[in-house]
CSV table of C-alpha atoms in Angstrom, one decimal:
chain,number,residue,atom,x,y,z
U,1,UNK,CA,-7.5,-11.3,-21.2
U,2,UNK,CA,-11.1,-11.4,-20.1
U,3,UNK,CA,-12.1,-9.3,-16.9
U,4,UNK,CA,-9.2,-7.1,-16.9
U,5,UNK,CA,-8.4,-3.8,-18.7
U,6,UNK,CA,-5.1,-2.0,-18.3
U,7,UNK,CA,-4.3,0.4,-15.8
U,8,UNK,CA,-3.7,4.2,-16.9
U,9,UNK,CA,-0.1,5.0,-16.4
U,10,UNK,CA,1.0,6.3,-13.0
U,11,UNK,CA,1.3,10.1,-12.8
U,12,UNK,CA,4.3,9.9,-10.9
U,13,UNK,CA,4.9,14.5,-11.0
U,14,UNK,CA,1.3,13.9,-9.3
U,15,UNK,CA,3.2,11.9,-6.6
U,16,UNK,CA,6.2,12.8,-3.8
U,17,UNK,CA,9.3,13.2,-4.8
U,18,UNK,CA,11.2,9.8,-3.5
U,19,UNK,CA,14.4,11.6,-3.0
U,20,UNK,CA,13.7,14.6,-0.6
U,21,UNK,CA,16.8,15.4,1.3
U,22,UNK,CA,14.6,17.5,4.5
U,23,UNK,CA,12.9,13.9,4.7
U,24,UNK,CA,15.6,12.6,6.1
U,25,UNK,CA,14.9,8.9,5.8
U,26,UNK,CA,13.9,9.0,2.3
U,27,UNK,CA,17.7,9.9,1.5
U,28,UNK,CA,18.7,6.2,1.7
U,29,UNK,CA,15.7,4.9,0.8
U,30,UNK,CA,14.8,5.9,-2.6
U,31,UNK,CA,15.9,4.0,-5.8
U,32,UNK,CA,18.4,6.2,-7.7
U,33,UNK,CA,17.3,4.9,-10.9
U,34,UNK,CA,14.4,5.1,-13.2
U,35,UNK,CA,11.7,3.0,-13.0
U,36,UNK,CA,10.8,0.3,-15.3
U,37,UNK,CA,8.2,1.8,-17.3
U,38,UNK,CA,5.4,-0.8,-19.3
U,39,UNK,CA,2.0,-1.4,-19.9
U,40,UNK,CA,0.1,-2.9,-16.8
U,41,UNK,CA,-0.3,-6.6,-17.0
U,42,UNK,CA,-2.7,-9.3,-15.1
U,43,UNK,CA,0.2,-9.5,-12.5
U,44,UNK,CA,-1.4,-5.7,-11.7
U,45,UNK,CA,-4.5,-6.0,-13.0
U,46,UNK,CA,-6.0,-8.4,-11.1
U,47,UNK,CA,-6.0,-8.0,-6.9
U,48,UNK,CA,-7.5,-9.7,-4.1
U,49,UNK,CA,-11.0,-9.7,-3.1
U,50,UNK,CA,-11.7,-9.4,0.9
U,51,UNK,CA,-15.5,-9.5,1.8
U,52,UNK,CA,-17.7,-8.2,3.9
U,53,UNK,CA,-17.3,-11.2,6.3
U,54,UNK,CA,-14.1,-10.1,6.8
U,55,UNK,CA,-15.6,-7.5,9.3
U,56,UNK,CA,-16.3,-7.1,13.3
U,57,UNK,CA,-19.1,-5.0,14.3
U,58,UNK,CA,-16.5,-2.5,15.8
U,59,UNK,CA,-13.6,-2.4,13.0
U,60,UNK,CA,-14.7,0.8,11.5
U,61,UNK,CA,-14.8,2.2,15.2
U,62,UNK,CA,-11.8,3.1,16.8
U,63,UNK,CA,-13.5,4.7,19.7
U,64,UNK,CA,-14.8,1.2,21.1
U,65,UNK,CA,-12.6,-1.8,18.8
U,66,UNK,CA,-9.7,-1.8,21.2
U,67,UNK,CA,-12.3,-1.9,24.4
U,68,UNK,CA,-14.6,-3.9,22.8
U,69,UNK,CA,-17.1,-1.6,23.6
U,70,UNK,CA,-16.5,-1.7,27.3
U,71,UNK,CA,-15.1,2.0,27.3
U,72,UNK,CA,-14.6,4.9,25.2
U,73,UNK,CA,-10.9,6.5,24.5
U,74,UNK,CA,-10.4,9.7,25.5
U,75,UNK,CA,-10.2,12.3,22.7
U,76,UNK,CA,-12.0,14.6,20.1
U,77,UNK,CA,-15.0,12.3,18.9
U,78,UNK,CA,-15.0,12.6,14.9
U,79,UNK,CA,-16.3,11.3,12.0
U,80,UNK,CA,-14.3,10.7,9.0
U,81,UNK,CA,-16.1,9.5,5.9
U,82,UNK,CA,-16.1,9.4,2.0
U,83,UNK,CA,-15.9,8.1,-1.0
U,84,UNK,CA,-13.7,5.8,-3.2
U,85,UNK,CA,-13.4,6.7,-6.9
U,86,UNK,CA,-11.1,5.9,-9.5
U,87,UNK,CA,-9.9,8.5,-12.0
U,88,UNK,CA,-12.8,8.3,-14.6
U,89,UNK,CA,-15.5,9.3,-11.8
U,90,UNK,CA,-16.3,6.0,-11.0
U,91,UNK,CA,-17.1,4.5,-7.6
U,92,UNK,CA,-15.1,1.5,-6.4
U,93,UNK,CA,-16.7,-0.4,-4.3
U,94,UNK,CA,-16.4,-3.4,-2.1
U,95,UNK,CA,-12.7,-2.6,-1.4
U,96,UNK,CA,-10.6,-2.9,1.6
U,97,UNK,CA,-9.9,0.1,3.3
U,98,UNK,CA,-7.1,0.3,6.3
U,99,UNK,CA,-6.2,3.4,8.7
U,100,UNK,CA,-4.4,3.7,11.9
U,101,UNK,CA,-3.1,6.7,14.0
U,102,UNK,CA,-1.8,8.3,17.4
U,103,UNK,CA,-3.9,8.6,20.2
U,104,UNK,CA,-5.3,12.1,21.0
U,105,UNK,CA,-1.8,13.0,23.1
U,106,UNK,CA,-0.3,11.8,19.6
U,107,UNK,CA,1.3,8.4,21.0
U,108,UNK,CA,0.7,5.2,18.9
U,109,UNK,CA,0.6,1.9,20.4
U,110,UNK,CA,3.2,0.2,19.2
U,111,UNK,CA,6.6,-1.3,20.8
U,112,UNK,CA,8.7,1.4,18.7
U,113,UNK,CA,7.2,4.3,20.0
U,114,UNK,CA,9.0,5.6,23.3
U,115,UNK,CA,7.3,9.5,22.9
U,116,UNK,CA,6.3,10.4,26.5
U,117,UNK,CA,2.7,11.5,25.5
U,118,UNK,CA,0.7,8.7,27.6
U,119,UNK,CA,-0.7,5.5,26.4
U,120,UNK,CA,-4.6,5.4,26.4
U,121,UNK,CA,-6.0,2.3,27.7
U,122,UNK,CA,-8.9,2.3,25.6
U,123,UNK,CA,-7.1,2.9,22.3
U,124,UNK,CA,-5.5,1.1,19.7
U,125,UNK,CA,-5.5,3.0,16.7
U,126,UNK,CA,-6.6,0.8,14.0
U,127,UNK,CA,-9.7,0.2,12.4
U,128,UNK,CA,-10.9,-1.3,9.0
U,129,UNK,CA,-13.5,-1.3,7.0
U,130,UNK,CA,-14.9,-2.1,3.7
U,131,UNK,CA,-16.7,0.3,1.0
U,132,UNK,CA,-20.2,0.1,-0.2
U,133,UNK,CA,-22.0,-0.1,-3.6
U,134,UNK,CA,-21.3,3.9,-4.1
U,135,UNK,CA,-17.9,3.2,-3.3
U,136,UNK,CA,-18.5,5.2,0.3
U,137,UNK,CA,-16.9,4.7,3.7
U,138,UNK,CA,-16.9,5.7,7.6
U,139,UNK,CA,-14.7,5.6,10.8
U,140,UNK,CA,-15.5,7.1,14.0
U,141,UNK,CA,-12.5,7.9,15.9
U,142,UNK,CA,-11.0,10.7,18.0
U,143,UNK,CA,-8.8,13.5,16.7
U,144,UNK,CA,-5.4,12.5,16.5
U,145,UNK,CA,-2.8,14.3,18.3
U,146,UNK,CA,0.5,15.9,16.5
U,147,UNK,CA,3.7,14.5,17.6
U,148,UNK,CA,7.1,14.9,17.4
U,149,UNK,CA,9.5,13.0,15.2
U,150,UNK,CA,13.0,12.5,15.0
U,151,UNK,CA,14.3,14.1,11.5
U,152,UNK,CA,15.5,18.0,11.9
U,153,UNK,CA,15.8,18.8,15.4
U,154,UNK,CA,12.4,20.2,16.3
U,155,UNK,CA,10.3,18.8,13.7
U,156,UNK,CA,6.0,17.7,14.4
U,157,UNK,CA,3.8,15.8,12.3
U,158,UNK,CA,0.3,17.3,11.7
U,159,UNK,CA,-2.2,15.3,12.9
U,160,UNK,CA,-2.6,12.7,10.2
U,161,UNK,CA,-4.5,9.4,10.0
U,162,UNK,CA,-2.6,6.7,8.0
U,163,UNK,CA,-4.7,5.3,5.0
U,164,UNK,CA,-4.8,2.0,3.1
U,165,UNK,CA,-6.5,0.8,0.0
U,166,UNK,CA,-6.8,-1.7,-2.4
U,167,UNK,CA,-9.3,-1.2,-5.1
U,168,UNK,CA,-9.5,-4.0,-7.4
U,169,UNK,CA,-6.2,-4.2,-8.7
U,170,UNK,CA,-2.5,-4.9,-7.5
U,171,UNK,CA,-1.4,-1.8,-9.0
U,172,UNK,CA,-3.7,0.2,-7.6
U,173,UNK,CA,-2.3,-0.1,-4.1
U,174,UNK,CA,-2.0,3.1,-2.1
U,175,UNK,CA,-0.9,3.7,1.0
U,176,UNK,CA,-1.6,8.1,1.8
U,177,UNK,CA,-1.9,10.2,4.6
U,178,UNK,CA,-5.3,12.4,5.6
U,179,UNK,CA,-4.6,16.0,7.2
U,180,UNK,CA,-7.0,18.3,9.1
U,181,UNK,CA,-7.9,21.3,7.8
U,182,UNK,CA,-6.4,24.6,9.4
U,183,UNK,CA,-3.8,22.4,10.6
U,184,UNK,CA,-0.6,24.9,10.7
U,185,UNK,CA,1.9,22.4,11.4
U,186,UNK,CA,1.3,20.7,7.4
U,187,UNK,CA,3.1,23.8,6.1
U,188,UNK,CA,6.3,23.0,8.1
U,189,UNK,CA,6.0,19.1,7.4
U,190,UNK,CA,8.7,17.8,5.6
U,191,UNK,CA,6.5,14.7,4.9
U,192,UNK,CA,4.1,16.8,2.9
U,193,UNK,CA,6.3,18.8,1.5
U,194,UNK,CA,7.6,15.5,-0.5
U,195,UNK,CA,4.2,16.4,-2.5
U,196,UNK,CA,5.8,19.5,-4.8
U,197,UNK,CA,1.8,20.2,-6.7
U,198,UNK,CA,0.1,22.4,-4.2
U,199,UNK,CA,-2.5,21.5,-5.4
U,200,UNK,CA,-2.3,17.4,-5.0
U,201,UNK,CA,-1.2,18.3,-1.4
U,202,UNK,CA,-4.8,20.1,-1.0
U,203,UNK,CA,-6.5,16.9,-1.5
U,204,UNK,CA,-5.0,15.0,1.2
U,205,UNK,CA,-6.5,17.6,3.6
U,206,UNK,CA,-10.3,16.6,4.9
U,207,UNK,CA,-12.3,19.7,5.5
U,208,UNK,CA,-14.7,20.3,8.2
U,209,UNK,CA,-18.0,18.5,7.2
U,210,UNK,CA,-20.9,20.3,9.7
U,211,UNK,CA,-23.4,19.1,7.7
U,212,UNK,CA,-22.7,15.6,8.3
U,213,UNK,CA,-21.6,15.9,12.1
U,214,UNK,CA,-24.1,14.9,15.0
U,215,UNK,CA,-24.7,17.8,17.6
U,216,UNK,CA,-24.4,16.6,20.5
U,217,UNK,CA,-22.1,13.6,19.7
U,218,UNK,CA,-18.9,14.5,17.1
U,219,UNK,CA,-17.4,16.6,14.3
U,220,UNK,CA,-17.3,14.9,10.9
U,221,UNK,CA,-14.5,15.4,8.4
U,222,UNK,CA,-15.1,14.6,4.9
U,223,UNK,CA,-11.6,12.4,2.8
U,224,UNK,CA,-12.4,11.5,-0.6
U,225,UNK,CA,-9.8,9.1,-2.7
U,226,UNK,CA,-9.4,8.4,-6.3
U,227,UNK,CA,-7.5,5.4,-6.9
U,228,UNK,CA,-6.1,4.9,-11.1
U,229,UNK,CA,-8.7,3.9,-13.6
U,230,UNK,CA,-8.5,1.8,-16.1
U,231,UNK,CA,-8.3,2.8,-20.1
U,232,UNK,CA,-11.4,2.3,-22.6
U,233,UNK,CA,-9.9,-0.6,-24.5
U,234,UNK,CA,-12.4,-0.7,-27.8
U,235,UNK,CA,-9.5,-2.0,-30.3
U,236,UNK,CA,-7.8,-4.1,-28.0
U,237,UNK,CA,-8.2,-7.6,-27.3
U,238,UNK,CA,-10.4,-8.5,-30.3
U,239,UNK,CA,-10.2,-11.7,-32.4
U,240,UNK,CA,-9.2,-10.5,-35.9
U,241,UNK,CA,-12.0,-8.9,-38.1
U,242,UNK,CA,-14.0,-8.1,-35.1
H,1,UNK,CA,-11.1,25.7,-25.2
H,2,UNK,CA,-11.4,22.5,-25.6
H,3,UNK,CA,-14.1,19.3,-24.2
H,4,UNK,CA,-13.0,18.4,-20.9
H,5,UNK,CA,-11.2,15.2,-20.6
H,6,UNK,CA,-13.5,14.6,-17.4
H,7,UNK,CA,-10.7,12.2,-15.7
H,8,UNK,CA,-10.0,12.8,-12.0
H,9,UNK,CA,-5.9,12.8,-10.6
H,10,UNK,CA,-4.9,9.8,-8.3
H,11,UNK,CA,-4.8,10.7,-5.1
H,12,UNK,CA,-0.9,11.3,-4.1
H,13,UNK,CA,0.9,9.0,-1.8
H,14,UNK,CA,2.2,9.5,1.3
H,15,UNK,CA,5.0,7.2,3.7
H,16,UNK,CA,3.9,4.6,5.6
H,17,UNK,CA,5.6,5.7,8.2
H,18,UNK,CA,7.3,3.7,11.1
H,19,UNK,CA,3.9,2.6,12.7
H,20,UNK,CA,2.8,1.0,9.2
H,21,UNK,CA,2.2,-2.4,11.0
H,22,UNK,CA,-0.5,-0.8,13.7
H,23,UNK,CA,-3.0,-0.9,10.9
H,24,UNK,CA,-2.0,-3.3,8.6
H,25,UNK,CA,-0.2,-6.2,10.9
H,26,UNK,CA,-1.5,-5.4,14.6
H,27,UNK,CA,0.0,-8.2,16.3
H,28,UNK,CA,3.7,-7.3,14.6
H,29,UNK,CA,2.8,-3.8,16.9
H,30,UNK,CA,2.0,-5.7,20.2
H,31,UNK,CA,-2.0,-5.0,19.6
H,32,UNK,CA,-3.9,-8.4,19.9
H,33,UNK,CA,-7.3,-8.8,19.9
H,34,UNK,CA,-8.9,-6.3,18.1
H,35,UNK,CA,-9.1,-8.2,14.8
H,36,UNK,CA,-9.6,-12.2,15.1
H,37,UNK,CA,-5.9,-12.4,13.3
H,38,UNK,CA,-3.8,-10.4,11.0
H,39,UNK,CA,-5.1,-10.2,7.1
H,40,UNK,CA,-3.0,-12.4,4.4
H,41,UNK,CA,-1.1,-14.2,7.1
H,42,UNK,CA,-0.8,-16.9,3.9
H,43,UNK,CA,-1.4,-16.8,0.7
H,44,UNK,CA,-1.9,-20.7,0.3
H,45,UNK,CA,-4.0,-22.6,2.1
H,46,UNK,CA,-3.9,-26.4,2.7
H,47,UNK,CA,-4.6,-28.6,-0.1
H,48,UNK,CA,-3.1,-25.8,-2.7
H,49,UNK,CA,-1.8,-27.8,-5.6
H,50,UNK,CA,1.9,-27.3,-6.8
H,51,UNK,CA,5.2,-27.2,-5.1
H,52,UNK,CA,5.2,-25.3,-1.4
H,53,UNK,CA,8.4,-22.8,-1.7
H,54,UNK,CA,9.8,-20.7,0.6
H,55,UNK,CA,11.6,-17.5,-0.1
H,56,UNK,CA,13.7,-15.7,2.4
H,57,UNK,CA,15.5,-12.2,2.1
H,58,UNK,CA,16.3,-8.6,3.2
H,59,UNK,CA,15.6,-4.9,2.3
H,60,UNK,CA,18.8,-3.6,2.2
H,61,UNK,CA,18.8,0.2,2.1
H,62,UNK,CA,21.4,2.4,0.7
H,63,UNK,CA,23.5,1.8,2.7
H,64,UNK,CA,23.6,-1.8,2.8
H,65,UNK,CA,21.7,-2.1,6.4
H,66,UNK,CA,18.7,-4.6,6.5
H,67,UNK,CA,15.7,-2.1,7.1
H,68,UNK,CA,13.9,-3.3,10.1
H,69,UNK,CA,10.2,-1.4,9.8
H,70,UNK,CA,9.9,-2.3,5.9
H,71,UNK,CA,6.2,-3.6,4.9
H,72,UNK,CA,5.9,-6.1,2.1
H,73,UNK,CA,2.5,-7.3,0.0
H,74,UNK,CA,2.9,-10.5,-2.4
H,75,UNK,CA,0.6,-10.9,-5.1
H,76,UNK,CA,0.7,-14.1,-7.4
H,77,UNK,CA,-1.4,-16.7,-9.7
H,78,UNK,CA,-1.3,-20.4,-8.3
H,79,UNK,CA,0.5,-23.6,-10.0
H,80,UNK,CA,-1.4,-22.9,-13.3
H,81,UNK,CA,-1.2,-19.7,-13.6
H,82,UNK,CA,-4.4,-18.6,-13.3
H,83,UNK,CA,-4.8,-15.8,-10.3
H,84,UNK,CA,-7.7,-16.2,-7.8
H,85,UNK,CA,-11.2,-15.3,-9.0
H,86,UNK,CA,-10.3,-16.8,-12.6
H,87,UNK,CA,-12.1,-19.2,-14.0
H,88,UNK,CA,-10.5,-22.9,-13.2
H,89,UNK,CA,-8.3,-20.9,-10.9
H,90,UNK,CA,-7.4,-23.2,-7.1
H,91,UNK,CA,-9.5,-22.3,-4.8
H,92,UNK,CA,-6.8,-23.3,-2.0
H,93,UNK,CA,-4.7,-20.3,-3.4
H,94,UNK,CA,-5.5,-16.6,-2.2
H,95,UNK,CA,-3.1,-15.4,-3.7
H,96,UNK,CA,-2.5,-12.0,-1.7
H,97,UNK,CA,0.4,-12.4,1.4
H,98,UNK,CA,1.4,-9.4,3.4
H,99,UNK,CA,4.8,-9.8,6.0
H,100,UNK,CA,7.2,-7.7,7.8
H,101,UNK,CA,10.6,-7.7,7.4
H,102,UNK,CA,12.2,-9.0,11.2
H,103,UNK,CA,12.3,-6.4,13.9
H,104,UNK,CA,15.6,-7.5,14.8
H,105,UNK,CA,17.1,-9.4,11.7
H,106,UNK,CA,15.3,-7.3,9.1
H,107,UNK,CA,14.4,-11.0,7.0
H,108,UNK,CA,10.9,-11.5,5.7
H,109,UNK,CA,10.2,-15.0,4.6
H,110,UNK,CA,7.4,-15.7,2.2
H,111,UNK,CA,6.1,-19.2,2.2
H,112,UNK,CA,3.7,-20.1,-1.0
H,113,UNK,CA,3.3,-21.7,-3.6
H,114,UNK,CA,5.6,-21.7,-7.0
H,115,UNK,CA,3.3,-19.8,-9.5
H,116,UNK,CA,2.4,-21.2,-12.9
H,117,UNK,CA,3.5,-18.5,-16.2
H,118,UNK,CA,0.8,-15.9,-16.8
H,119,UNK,CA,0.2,-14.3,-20.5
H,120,UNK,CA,0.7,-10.8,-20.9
H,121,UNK,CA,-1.8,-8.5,-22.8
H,122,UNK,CA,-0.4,-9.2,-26.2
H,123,UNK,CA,-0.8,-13.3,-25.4
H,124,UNK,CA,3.4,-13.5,-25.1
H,125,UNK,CA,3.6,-15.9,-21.9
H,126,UNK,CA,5.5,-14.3,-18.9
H,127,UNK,CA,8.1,-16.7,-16.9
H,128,UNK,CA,6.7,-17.7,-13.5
H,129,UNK,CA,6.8,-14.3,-10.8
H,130,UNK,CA,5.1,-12.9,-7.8
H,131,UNK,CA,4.4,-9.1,-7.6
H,132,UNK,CA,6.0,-7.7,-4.5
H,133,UNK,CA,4.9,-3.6,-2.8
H,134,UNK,CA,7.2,-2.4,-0.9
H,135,UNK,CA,6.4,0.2,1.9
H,136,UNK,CA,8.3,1.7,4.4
H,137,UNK,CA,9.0,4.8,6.5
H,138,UNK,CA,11.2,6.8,4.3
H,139,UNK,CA,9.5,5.2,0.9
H,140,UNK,CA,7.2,8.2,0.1
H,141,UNK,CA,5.3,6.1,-3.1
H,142,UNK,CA,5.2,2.0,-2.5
H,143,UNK,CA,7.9,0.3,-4.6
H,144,UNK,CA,6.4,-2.5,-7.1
H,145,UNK,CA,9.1,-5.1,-8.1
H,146,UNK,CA,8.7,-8.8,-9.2
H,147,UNK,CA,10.7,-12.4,-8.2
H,148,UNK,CA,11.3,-14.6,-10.8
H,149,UNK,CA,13.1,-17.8,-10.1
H,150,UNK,CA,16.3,-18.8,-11.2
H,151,UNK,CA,15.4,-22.3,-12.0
H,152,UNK,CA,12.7,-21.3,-14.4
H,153,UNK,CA,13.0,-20.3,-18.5
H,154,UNK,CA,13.1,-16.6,-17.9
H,155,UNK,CA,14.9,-16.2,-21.4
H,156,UNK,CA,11.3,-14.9,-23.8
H,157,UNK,CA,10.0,-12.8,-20.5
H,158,UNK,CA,8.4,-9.8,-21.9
H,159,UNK,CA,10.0,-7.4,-18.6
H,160,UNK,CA,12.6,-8.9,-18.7
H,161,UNK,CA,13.8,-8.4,-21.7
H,162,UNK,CA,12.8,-4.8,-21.5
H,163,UNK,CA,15.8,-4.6,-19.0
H,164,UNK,CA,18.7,-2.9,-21.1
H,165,UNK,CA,21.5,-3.4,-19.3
H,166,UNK,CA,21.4,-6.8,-18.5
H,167,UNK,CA,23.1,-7.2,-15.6
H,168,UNK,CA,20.9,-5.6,-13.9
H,169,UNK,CA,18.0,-8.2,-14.7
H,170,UNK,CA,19.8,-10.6,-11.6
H,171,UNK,CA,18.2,-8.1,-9.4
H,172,UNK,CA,15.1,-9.7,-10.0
H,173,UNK,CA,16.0,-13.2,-10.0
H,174,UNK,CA,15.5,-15.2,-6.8
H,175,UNK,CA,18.6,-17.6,-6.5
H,176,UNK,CA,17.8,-21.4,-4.6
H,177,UNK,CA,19.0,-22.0,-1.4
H,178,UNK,CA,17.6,-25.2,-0.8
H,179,UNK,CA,15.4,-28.2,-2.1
H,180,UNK,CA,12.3,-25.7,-1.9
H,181,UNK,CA,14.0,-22.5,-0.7
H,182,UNK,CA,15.0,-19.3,-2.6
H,183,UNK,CA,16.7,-16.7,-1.3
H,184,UNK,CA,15.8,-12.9,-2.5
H,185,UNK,CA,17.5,-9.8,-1.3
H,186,UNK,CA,15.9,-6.6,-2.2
H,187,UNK,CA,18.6,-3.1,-2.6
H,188,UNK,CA,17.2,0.0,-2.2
H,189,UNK,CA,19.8,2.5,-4.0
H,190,UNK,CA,23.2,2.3,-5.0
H,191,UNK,CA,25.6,-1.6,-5.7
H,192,UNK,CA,22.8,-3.7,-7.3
H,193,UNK,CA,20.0,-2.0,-6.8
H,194,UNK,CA,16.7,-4.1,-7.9
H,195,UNK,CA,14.8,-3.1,-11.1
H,196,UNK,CA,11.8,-1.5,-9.6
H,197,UNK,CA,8.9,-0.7,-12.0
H,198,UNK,CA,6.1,2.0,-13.4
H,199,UNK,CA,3.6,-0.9,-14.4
């Protein structure tokens, strides 16, 4: 195939565990046998394009989209930028990129949530936006508060922001979760404990970013993402004696 | 020591969570207006060449209960085959879908258009499919799967046939209901559970 190379193989022991018995949910939900394992395809190859038109002025603003700029939610004002790579170093850029999240009490808007934490008027909790040439991105937003969850009987989430992204590829679909540093409640979080590498669980905490924070104005926190890359494919795909 | 092999590690995955559709189906959460409408509401628009299908179904945990918070993402070439940004490809066929199963019901339905065969790497020609990603709360890494069709030559399908036990490649077969309707149930864990792949 032209315009396609394959996708490296999924390093699933780089992944949660799908069976985690103190996630309570995941009990019934995981498959209990192996995956189909095979070389990636077009079907996962390819993926579908979404442009910049795509875009309001306010989707990468969570602090004014649900307003429309008429008023500000109420919370921690931060920053939350970075940058898209896939697992050779490249950039990927142009790609979709969705998050959403509680409010600052940690309440999300949405019919299922019945926590008592208020509503805020002038927050939804979504936002969207699409990566540049460097494969970089921004939100503003406010701090999202921790909340509590039905699985043991007194467990809280950390606050977290939800993460979507595409990249260029079907199979490159990730859905993740971005933690605060210093947050204690991630060491108790069942959740992230799903993640068993230390180490991979790190990366899904943004640090502190003062350098890139505007005095007066809000804190920034630095998430960077590497999606899969794709193999160097010099022998493949070559009409004989080429 | 050795060179460095200079590759970066995926970032890991995390659940959904319950809340999945605030950011990725707004309206399915009771927020309006902050995008003009939801992204992939379809994945055909008018004009699309080929036969319009429907496909109706459930994500049936282990349990056997119809999950009601479960995410799903289509992905699929149009009538010939060819997925969107190919050359000669419809231009009335995005390709991409993304539905929720029902809040009450658990059902998603998926109306598209019946995909023409695709080749795989090695030029053997894969039976018609559309990719389907799975998330949910309780789904800590998103589930890829495929739907073939019953009514189709599924018999020289390169992941398919990669299925040993062959009973199990029914999970993966979506069985007609109708003139233009499929049905195609997906099971978590346990009776019948659906091939789901590393691809």
């Amino acid at each position: 195939m032209t315009g396609t190379s394959p996708l490296m193989p999924r390093q699933r022991d780089k992944h949660p565990q799908p069976f985690w018995p103190d996630y309570k949910t995941s009990v019934t939900r995981s498959p209990s046998l192996p995956l189909l394992s095979m070389d990636s395809t077009p079907s996962e190859e390819t993926g579908p394009p979404f442009g910049h038109s795509l875009l309001g002025p306010l989707d990468n603003n969570l602090i004014l989209n649900y307003s429309q700029g008429k008023a500000s939610a109420v919370g921690e004002r931060i920053r939350v930028h970075g940058q898209i790579l896939d697992e050779t170093g490249r950039p990927v850029p142009n790609t979709l990129i969705e998050i959403w999240q509680a409010n600052a009490g940690g309440r999300y808007r949405h019919v299922k949530d019945t926590y008592f934490a208020a509503l805020d008027p002038n927050f939804g909790g979504c936002g969207r936006t699409i990566t540049d040439e460097y494969g970089r991105y921004e939100f503003l937003t406010i701090r999202p508060g921790a909340y509590p969850w039905p699985n043991r009987a007194n467990d809280w989430r950390p606050m977290h922001i939800h993460f979507s992204i595409f990249g260029h590829a079907f199979g490159q679909r990730l859905i993740s979760q971005m933690y605060f540093q210093g947050d204690p409640l991630i060491d108790l979080c069942p959740i992230a404990a799903t993640i068993r590498d230390r180490s991979q669980l790190d990366r899904l905490v943004a640090p502190l970013d003062m350098q890139n924070s505007r005095p007066h104005d809000y804190l920034a926190y630095k998430f960077d993402i590497v999606l899969r890359g794709r193999r160097q494919t010099m022998f493949e795909n070559k009409p004989e004696g080429m | 020591m050795t060179q460095s092999l200079g590759l970066l590690i995926e970032t890991p995955s995390q659940t959904a969570g319950p809340y999945v559709h605030i950011g990725c189906i707004p309206t399915f959460a009771g927020i309006e207006g902050v995008y003009p409408e939801d992204l992939g509401l379809s994945p055909v628009a008018n004009g699309a060449k080929g036969d319009i299908i429907t496909i109706t179904g459930s994500i049936y945990d282990g349990t056997g209960w119809a999950m009601r918070d479960a995410m799903l993402e289509s992905w699929q070439a149009d009538a010939s085959g060819l997925y969107p940004g190919q050359e000669g490809a419809d231009p009335n066929v995005l390709g991409f879908c993304r539905f929720a199963a029902d809040k009450d019901t658990g059902e998603y339905t998926l109306k598209t258009v019946k995909p023409g065969p695709v080749a795989d790497r090695n030029g053997n020609m894969m039976a018609p499919h559309i990719s389907i990603w799975i998330v949910a709360r309780g789904i800590n890494i998103g589930l890829h799967t495929r739907i073939y069709f019953e009514d189709e030559d599924n018999q020289n399908d390169p992941l398919l046939n990669r299925i040993e036990q062959r009973h199990r490649v029914e999970t993966l077969i979506a069985k007609k209901s109708g003139d233009t309707a499929y049905r195609f149930d997906v099971r978590l864990q346990g009776d019948g559970e659906t091939v789901f792949l590393d691809i």
